[in-house]
Every structure is written in C-alpha cells, then in structure tokens.
Amino acid sequence: ADGFGFLNDNGRLRKNPHIGNVKIGNDVEIGANSAVDRAKLGSTLVGDHCKIDNLVQIGHNVRLGTGCIICGQAGIAGSSTLGDFCVLGAKVGVSDHVHLGKGVMAAAKSGITKDFGDGTIVTGTPAAEASAMRRVEVLNMKLPEIYQRLKAVENELNKEKK
C-alpha cells in the first residue's frame, strides 16, 4: 500500500502520492496482517532471510538488512534503517529516520527514538542501553524507601529549627 503521507492544503489533508515500490529479498517470511508500505520515491527494502511476524507495520522507505527478525505488533516508521541481523521484540516502536546498526536487539515494548550502533541491546521507552536501564529500574524500585528516609530527615531538620 501507499506510505502514510499527507500534505496540509489550506486546512485540508491531501494524500501525498507514494510512487516508489517494495523490494522483498529471498527467503523472506511476512506474517498475517502485516503491512509493508510502498516508498514515496525509490524502494522500501526487506533484505534476504528476514522474518516478519504477524501484525507488523513497516513504513515507507524503510530498509531492513539481511536476517532481521521483527516480532508481532512492532512498527517501524518511515525512512528508518535496520542493519543486518537486528531483532525487534513484540510491540517495539521505531521512530522515523532512525538508524539501528548491525545486530541491534530491542526488548519487547521498547520505544526507539534515536540511533544505536552495532550490537547494542536496548530496552525501555525511550529506549536506552539495557545495562543503563537496569540500573534505573533498580533505583526506581528503591524510590519508596528513599522517599521515606528523606521525609524522616526533613522531619528531624524541622524539629531542630523549632
């Protein structure tokens, strides 16, 4: 189908024609109810040996390298590129014009809004390197305890002022 593109013409949305095509490599599987949008100009590319699950959206002018795995309900917005052997878990969202290097892996429900280099493992929304996000999650779990300790210190300081 056409890519999702509209122009504002004096308050009325008009379809922006997508006259490109889709090129699908060898040994590619595309699951049920998935969509691969035709490029605005040029080609939307799905590389050899890619495996695309059900209910996946691949936007216009996206380029998937060789051997990518895209799990169910993931979406890749227009003009993004995935290097060879990238893996997107279920419900991952990739913003437009993002580049993921070779072998990037994104945990389920990650929201990818920026580029990541080769071999990076990402998680979270907005997505960040998994090692950093694990530290944030540990701190997040400790916040109620930290808050109670802070309140106790504030109460002590207020008593001393009186």
PDB file of C-alpha atoms in Angstrom:
ATOM      1  CA  ALA A   1       0.000   0.000   0.000  1.00  0.00           C
ATOM      2  CA  ASP A   2       0.980   3.649  -0.147  1.00  0.00           C
ATOM      3  CA  GLY A   3       3.052   5.043   2.657  1.00  0.00           C
ATOM      4  CA  PHE A   4       1.272   7.176   5.244  1.00  0.00           C
ATOM      5  CA  GLY A   5       1.811  10.687   3.951  1.00  0.00           C
ATOM      6  CA  PHE A   6      -0.468  13.704   3.775  1.00  0.00           C
ATOM      7  CA  LEU A   7       0.015  17.384   2.999  1.00  0.00           C
ATOM      8  CA  ASN A   8      -1.878  20.231   4.634  1.00  0.00           C
ATOM      9  CA  ASP A   9      -3.542  22.173   1.818  1.00  0.00           C
ATOM     10  CA  ASN A  10      -5.204  25.188   3.449  1.00  0.00           C
ATOM     11  CA  GLY A  11      -6.586  23.139   6.322  1.00  0.00           C
ATOM     12  CA  ARG A  12      -7.482  20.095   4.243  1.00  0.00           C
ATOM     13  CA  LEU A  13      -5.331  16.970   4.324  1.00  0.00           C
ATOM     14  CA  ARG A  14      -4.455  15.708   0.870  1.00  0.00           C
ATOM     15  CA  LYS A  15      -2.797  12.430   0.016  1.00  0.00           C
ATOM     16  CA  ASN A  16       0.921  12.775  -0.760  1.00  0.00           C
ATOM     17  CA  PRO A  17       1.484  10.254  -3.574  1.00  0.00           C
ATOM     18  CA  HIS A  18       3.919   7.418  -2.965  1.00  0.00           C
ATOM     19  CA  ILE A  19       5.147   6.281  -6.361  1.00  0.00           C
ATOM     20  CA  GLY A  20       8.027   4.056  -5.230  1.00  0.00           C
ATOM     21  CA  ASN A  21       7.935   0.318  -4.717  1.00  0.00           C
ATOM     22  CA  VAL A  22       8.719  -2.513  -2.298  1.00  0.00           C
ATOM     23  CA  LYS A  23      11.592  -4.934  -2.856  1.00  0.00           C
ATOM     24  CA  ILE A  24      11.498  -8.172  -0.892  1.00  0.00           C
ATOM     25  CA  GLY A  25      14.626 -10.324  -0.733  1.00  0.00           C
ATOM     26  CA  ASN A  26      14.985 -14.090  -0.909  1.00  0.00           C
ATOM     27  CA  ASP A  27      13.768 -16.432   1.839  1.00  0.00           C
ATOM     28  CA  VAL A  28      11.644 -13.723   3.492  1.00  0.00           C
ATOM     29  CA  GLU A  29       8.569 -14.550   5.557  1.00  0.00           C
ATOM     30  CA  ILE A  30       5.903 -11.928   6.246  1.00  0.00           C
ATOM     31  CA  GLY A  31       3.164 -12.887   8.730  1.00  0.00           C
ATOM     32  CA  ALA A  32      -0.570 -12.372   8.533  1.00  0.00           C
ATOM     33  CA  ASN A  33      -1.969  -8.844   8.641  1.00  0.00           C
ATOM     34  CA  SER A  34       1.444  -7.227   8.330  1.00  0.00           C
ATOM     35  CA  ALA A  35       1.932  -4.229   6.069  1.00  0.00           C
ATOM     36  CA  VAL A  36       4.933  -3.047   4.108  1.00  0.00           C
ATOM     37  CA  ASP A  37       4.372   0.454   2.717  1.00  0.00           C
ATOM     38  CA  ARG A  38       5.478   1.445  -0.752  1.00  0.00           C
ATOM     39  CA  ALA A  39       8.238   4.053  -0.826  1.00  0.00           C
ATOM     40  CA  LYS A  40       7.491   7.684  -1.538  1.00  0.00           C
ATOM     41  CA  LEU A  41      10.326   7.606  -4.049  1.00  0.00           C
ATOM     42  CA  GLY A  42      12.743   4.732  -4.572  1.00  0.00           C
ATOM     43  CA  SER A  43      12.215   1.486  -2.678  1.00  0.00           C
ATOM     44  CA  THR A  44      11.188   0.108   0.667  1.00  0.00           C
ATOM     45  CA  LEU A  45      13.630  -2.793   1.133  1.00  0.00           C
ATOM     46  CA  VAL A  46      13.250  -6.043   3.057  1.00  0.00           C
ATOM     47  CA  GLY A  47      16.594  -7.869   2.994  1.00  0.00           C
ATOM     48  CA  ASP A  48      17.208 -11.549   2.381  1.00  0.00           C
ATOM     49  CA  HIS A  49      16.249 -14.014   5.139  1.00  0.00           C
ATOM     50  CA  CYS A  50      14.164 -11.517   7.141  1.00  0.00           C
ATOM     51  CA  LYS A  51      11.393 -12.985   9.282  1.00  0.00           C
ATOM     52  CA  ILE A  52       8.449 -10.708   9.988  1.00  0.00           C
ATOM     53  CA  ASP A  53       5.758 -11.838  12.421  1.00  0.00           C
ATOM     54  CA  ASN A  54       2.011 -11.101  12.284  1.00  0.00           C
ATOM     55  CA  LEU A  55       0.631  -7.577  12.735  1.00  0.00           C
ATOM     56  CA  VAL A  56       3.838  -5.727  11.895  1.00  0.00           C
ATOM     57  CA  GLN A  57       3.935  -2.289  10.246  1.00  0.00           C
ATOM     58  CA  ILE A  58       6.891  -1.355   8.057  1.00  0.00           C
ATOM     59  CA  GLY A  59       6.701   2.257   6.889  1.00  0.00           C
ATOM     60  CA  HIS A  60       7.636   3.807   3.566  1.00  0.00           C
ATOM     61  CA  ASN A  61      11.305   3.905   2.557  1.00  0.00           C
ATOM     62  CA  VAL A  62      12.338   1.613   5.437  1.00  0.00           C
ATOM     63  CA  ARG A  63      15.412  -0.530   4.785  1.00  0.00           C
ATOM     64  CA  LEU A  64      15.835  -3.848   6.575  1.00  0.00           C
ATOM     65  CA  GLY A  65      19.223  -5.542   6.318  1.00  0.00           C
ATOM     66  CA  THR A  66      19.783  -9.275   5.947  1.00  0.00           C
ATOM     67  CA  GLY A  67      18.341 -11.649   8.533  1.00  0.00           C
ATOM     68  CA  CYS A  68      16.296  -9.212  10.611  1.00  0.00           C
ATOM     69  CA  ILE A  69      13.644 -10.619  12.945  1.00  0.00           C
ATOM     70  CA  ILE A  70      10.623  -8.403  13.629  1.00  0.00           C
ATOM     71  CA  CYS A  71       8.181  -9.750  16.245  1.00  0.00           C
ATOM     72  CA  GLY A  72       4.422  -9.197  16.391  1.00  0.00           C
ATOM     73  CA  GLN A  73       2.882  -5.751  16.696  1.00  0.00           C
ATOM     74  CA  ALA A  74       6.182  -3.987  16.075  1.00  0.00           C
ATOM     75  CA  GLY A  75       6.199  -0.862  13.941  1.00  0.00           C
ATOM     76  CA  ILE A  76       8.977   0.827  12.023  1.00  0.00           C
ATOM     77  CA  ALA A  77       8.256   4.379  10.902  1.00  0.00           C
ATOM     78  CA  GLY A  78       9.238   5.783   7.527  1.00  0.00           C
ATOM     79  CA  SER A  79      12.811   6.125   6.324  1.00  0.00           C
ATOM     80  CA  SER A  80      14.341   4.149   9.192  1.00  0.00           C
ATOM     81  CA  THR A  81      17.082   1.600   8.566  1.00  0.00           C
ATOM     82  CA  LEU A  82      17.968  -1.595  10.386  1.00  0.00           C
ATOM     83  CA  GLY A  83      21.363  -3.171   9.866  1.00  0.00           C
ATOM     84  CA  ASP A  84      21.848  -6.872   9.276  1.00  0.00           C
ATOM     85  CA  PHE A  85      20.557  -9.288  11.927  1.00  0.00           C
ATOM     86  CA  CYS A  86      18.622  -6.788  14.033  1.00  0.00           C
ATOM     87  CA  VAL A  87      15.919  -8.187  16.318  1.00  0.00           C
ATOM     88  CA  LEU A  88      12.856  -6.205  17.416  1.00  0.00           C
ATOM     89  CA  GLY A  89      10.776  -7.788  20.190  1.00  0.00           C
ATOM     90  CA  ALA A  90       6.993  -7.644  20.312  1.00  0.00           C
ATOM     91  CA  LYS A  91       5.403  -4.182  20.309  1.00  0.00           C
ATOM     92  CA  VAL A  92       8.670  -2.340  19.647  1.00  0.00           C
ATOM     93  CA  GLY A  93       8.178   1.043  18.026  1.00  0.00           C
ATOM     94  CA  VAL A  94      10.883   2.673  15.910  1.00  0.00           C
ATOM     95  CA  SER A  95      10.528   6.395  15.129  1.00  0.00           C
ATOM     96  CA  ASP A  96      11.067   7.777  11.664  1.00  0.00           C
ATOM     97  CA  HIS A  97      14.572   8.395  10.279  1.00  0.00           C
ATOM     98  CA  VAL A  98      16.251   6.197  12.933  1.00  0.00           C
ATOM     99  CA  HIS A  99      19.292   4.050  12.111  1.00  0.00           C
ATOM    100  CA  LEU A 100      19.993   0.828  14.007  1.00  0.00           C
ATOM    101  CA  GLY A 101      23.391  -0.740  13.407  1.00  0.00           C
ATOM    102  CA  LYS A 102      24.146  -4.374  12.725  1.00  0.00           C
ATOM    103  CA  GLY A 103      22.904  -6.795  15.379  1.00  0.00           C
ATOM    104  CA  VAL A 104      20.908  -4.311  17.469  1.00  0.00           C
ATOM    105  CA  MET A 105      18.419  -6.083  19.734  1.00  0.00           C
ATOM    106  CA  ALA A 106      15.386  -4.303  21.201  1.00  0.00           C
ATOM    107  CA  ALA A 107      13.430  -5.785  24.109  1.00  0.00           C
ATOM    108  CA  ALA A 108       9.647  -6.012  23.868  1.00  0.00           C
ATOM    109  CA  LYS A 109       7.740  -2.721  24.127  1.00  0.00           C
ATOM    110  CA  SER A 110      10.848  -0.579  23.607  1.00  0.00           C
ATOM    111  CA  GLY A 111      10.289   2.852  22.095  1.00  0.00           C
ATOM    112  CA  ILE A 112      13.261   3.659  19.880  1.00  0.00           C
ATOM    113  CA  THR A 113      13.619   7.366  19.144  1.00  0.00           C
ATOM    114  CA  LYS A 114      17.316   7.664  18.320  1.00  0.00           C
ATOM    115  CA  ASP A 115      20.114   5.840  16.522  1.00  0.00           C
ATOM    116  CA  PHE A 116      22.009   2.945  18.124  1.00  0.00           C
ATOM    117  CA  GLY A 117      25.303   1.472  16.955  1.00  0.00           C
ATOM    118  CA  ASP A 118      26.259  -2.086  16.104  1.00  0.00           C
ATOM    119  CA  GLY A 119      25.485  -4.754  18.673  1.00  0.00           C
ATOM    120  CA  THR A 120      23.629  -2.531  21.125  1.00  0.00           C
ATOM    121  CA  ILE A 121      20.940  -4.131  23.288  1.00  0.00           C
ATOM    122  CA  VAL A 122      18.187  -1.649  24.157  1.00  0.00           C
ATOM    123  CA  THR A 123      15.089  -1.571  26.315  1.00  0.00           C
ATOM    124  CA  GLY A 124      12.570   0.916  27.687  1.00  0.00           C
ATOM    125  CA  THR A 125      10.717   3.977  26.474  1.00  0.00           C
ATOM    126  CA  PRO A 126      12.501   5.969  25.364  1.00  0.00           C
ATOM    127  CA  ALA A 127      14.915   3.160  24.611  1.00  0.00           C
ATOM    128  CA  ALA A 128      18.365   3.201  26.165  1.00  0.00           C
ATOM    129  CA  GLU A 129      21.156   0.674  26.501  1.00  0.00           C
ATOM    130  CA  ALA A 130      19.904  -2.249  28.566  1.00  0.00           C
ATOM    131  CA  SER A 131      22.714  -2.033  31.151  1.00  0.00           C
ATOM    132  CA  ALA A 132      21.818   1.603  31.928  1.00  0.00           C
ATOM    133  CA  MET A 133      18.095   0.858  32.044  1.00  0.00           C
ATOM    134  CA  ARG A 134      18.648  -1.984  34.546  1.00  0.00           C
ATOM    135  CA  ARG A 135      20.355   0.483  36.903  1.00  0.00           C
ATOM    136  CA  VAL A 136      17.419   2.892  36.506  1.00  0.00           C
ATOM    137  CA  GLU A 137      14.939   0.094  37.228  1.00  0.00           C
ATOM    138  CA  VAL A 138      16.810  -0.877  40.416  1.00  0.00           C
ATOM    139  CA  LEU A 139      16.745   2.737  41.608  1.00  0.00           C
ATOM    140  CA  ASN A 140      13.087   3.032  40.684  1.00  0.00           C
ATOM    141  CA  MET A 141      12.269   0.048  42.905  1.00  0.00           C
ATOM    142  CA  LYS A 142      14.103   1.740  45.797  1.00  0.00           C
ATOM    143  CA  LEU A 143      12.305   5.095  45.443  1.00  0.00           C
ATOM    144  CA  PRO A 144       9.608   4.441  48.093  1.00  0.00           C
ATOM    145  CA  GLU A 145      12.303   3.569  50.667  1.00  0.00           C
ATOM    146  CA  ILE A 146      14.447   6.560  49.654  1.00  0.00           C
ATOM    147  CA  TYR A 147      11.405   8.839  49.887  1.00  0.00           C
ATOM    148  CA  GLN A 148      10.581   7.618  53.421  1.00  0.00           C
ATOM    149  CA  ARG A 149      14.178   8.172  54.537  1.00  0.00           C
ATOM    150  CA  LEU A 150      14.179  11.673  53.042  1.00  0.00           C
ATOM    151  CA  LYS A 151      10.911  12.532  54.818  1.00  0.00           C
ATOM    152  CA  ALA A 152      12.397  11.323  58.117  1.00  0.00           C
ATOM    153  CA  VAL A 153      15.469  13.535  57.624  1.00  0.00           C
ATOM    154  CA  GLU A 154      13.236  16.526  56.762  1.00  0.00           C
ATOM    155  CA  ASN A 155      11.138  15.924  59.878  1.00  0.00           C
ATOM    156  CA  GLU A 156      14.279  15.822  62.042  1.00  0.00           C
ATOM    157  CA  LEU A 157      15.562  19.067  60.496  1.00  0.00           C
ATOM    158  CA  ASN A 158      12.194  20.753  61.040  1.00  0.00           C
ATOM    159  CA  LYS A 159      12.194  19.669  64.731  1.00  0.00           C
ATOM    160  CA  GLU A 160      15.657  21.187  65.213  1.00  0.00           C
ATOM    161  CA  LYS A 161      14.511  24.528  63.723  1.00  0.00           C
ATOM    162  CA  LYS A 162      11.697  24.841  66.239  1.00  0.00           C
TER     163      LYS A 162
END
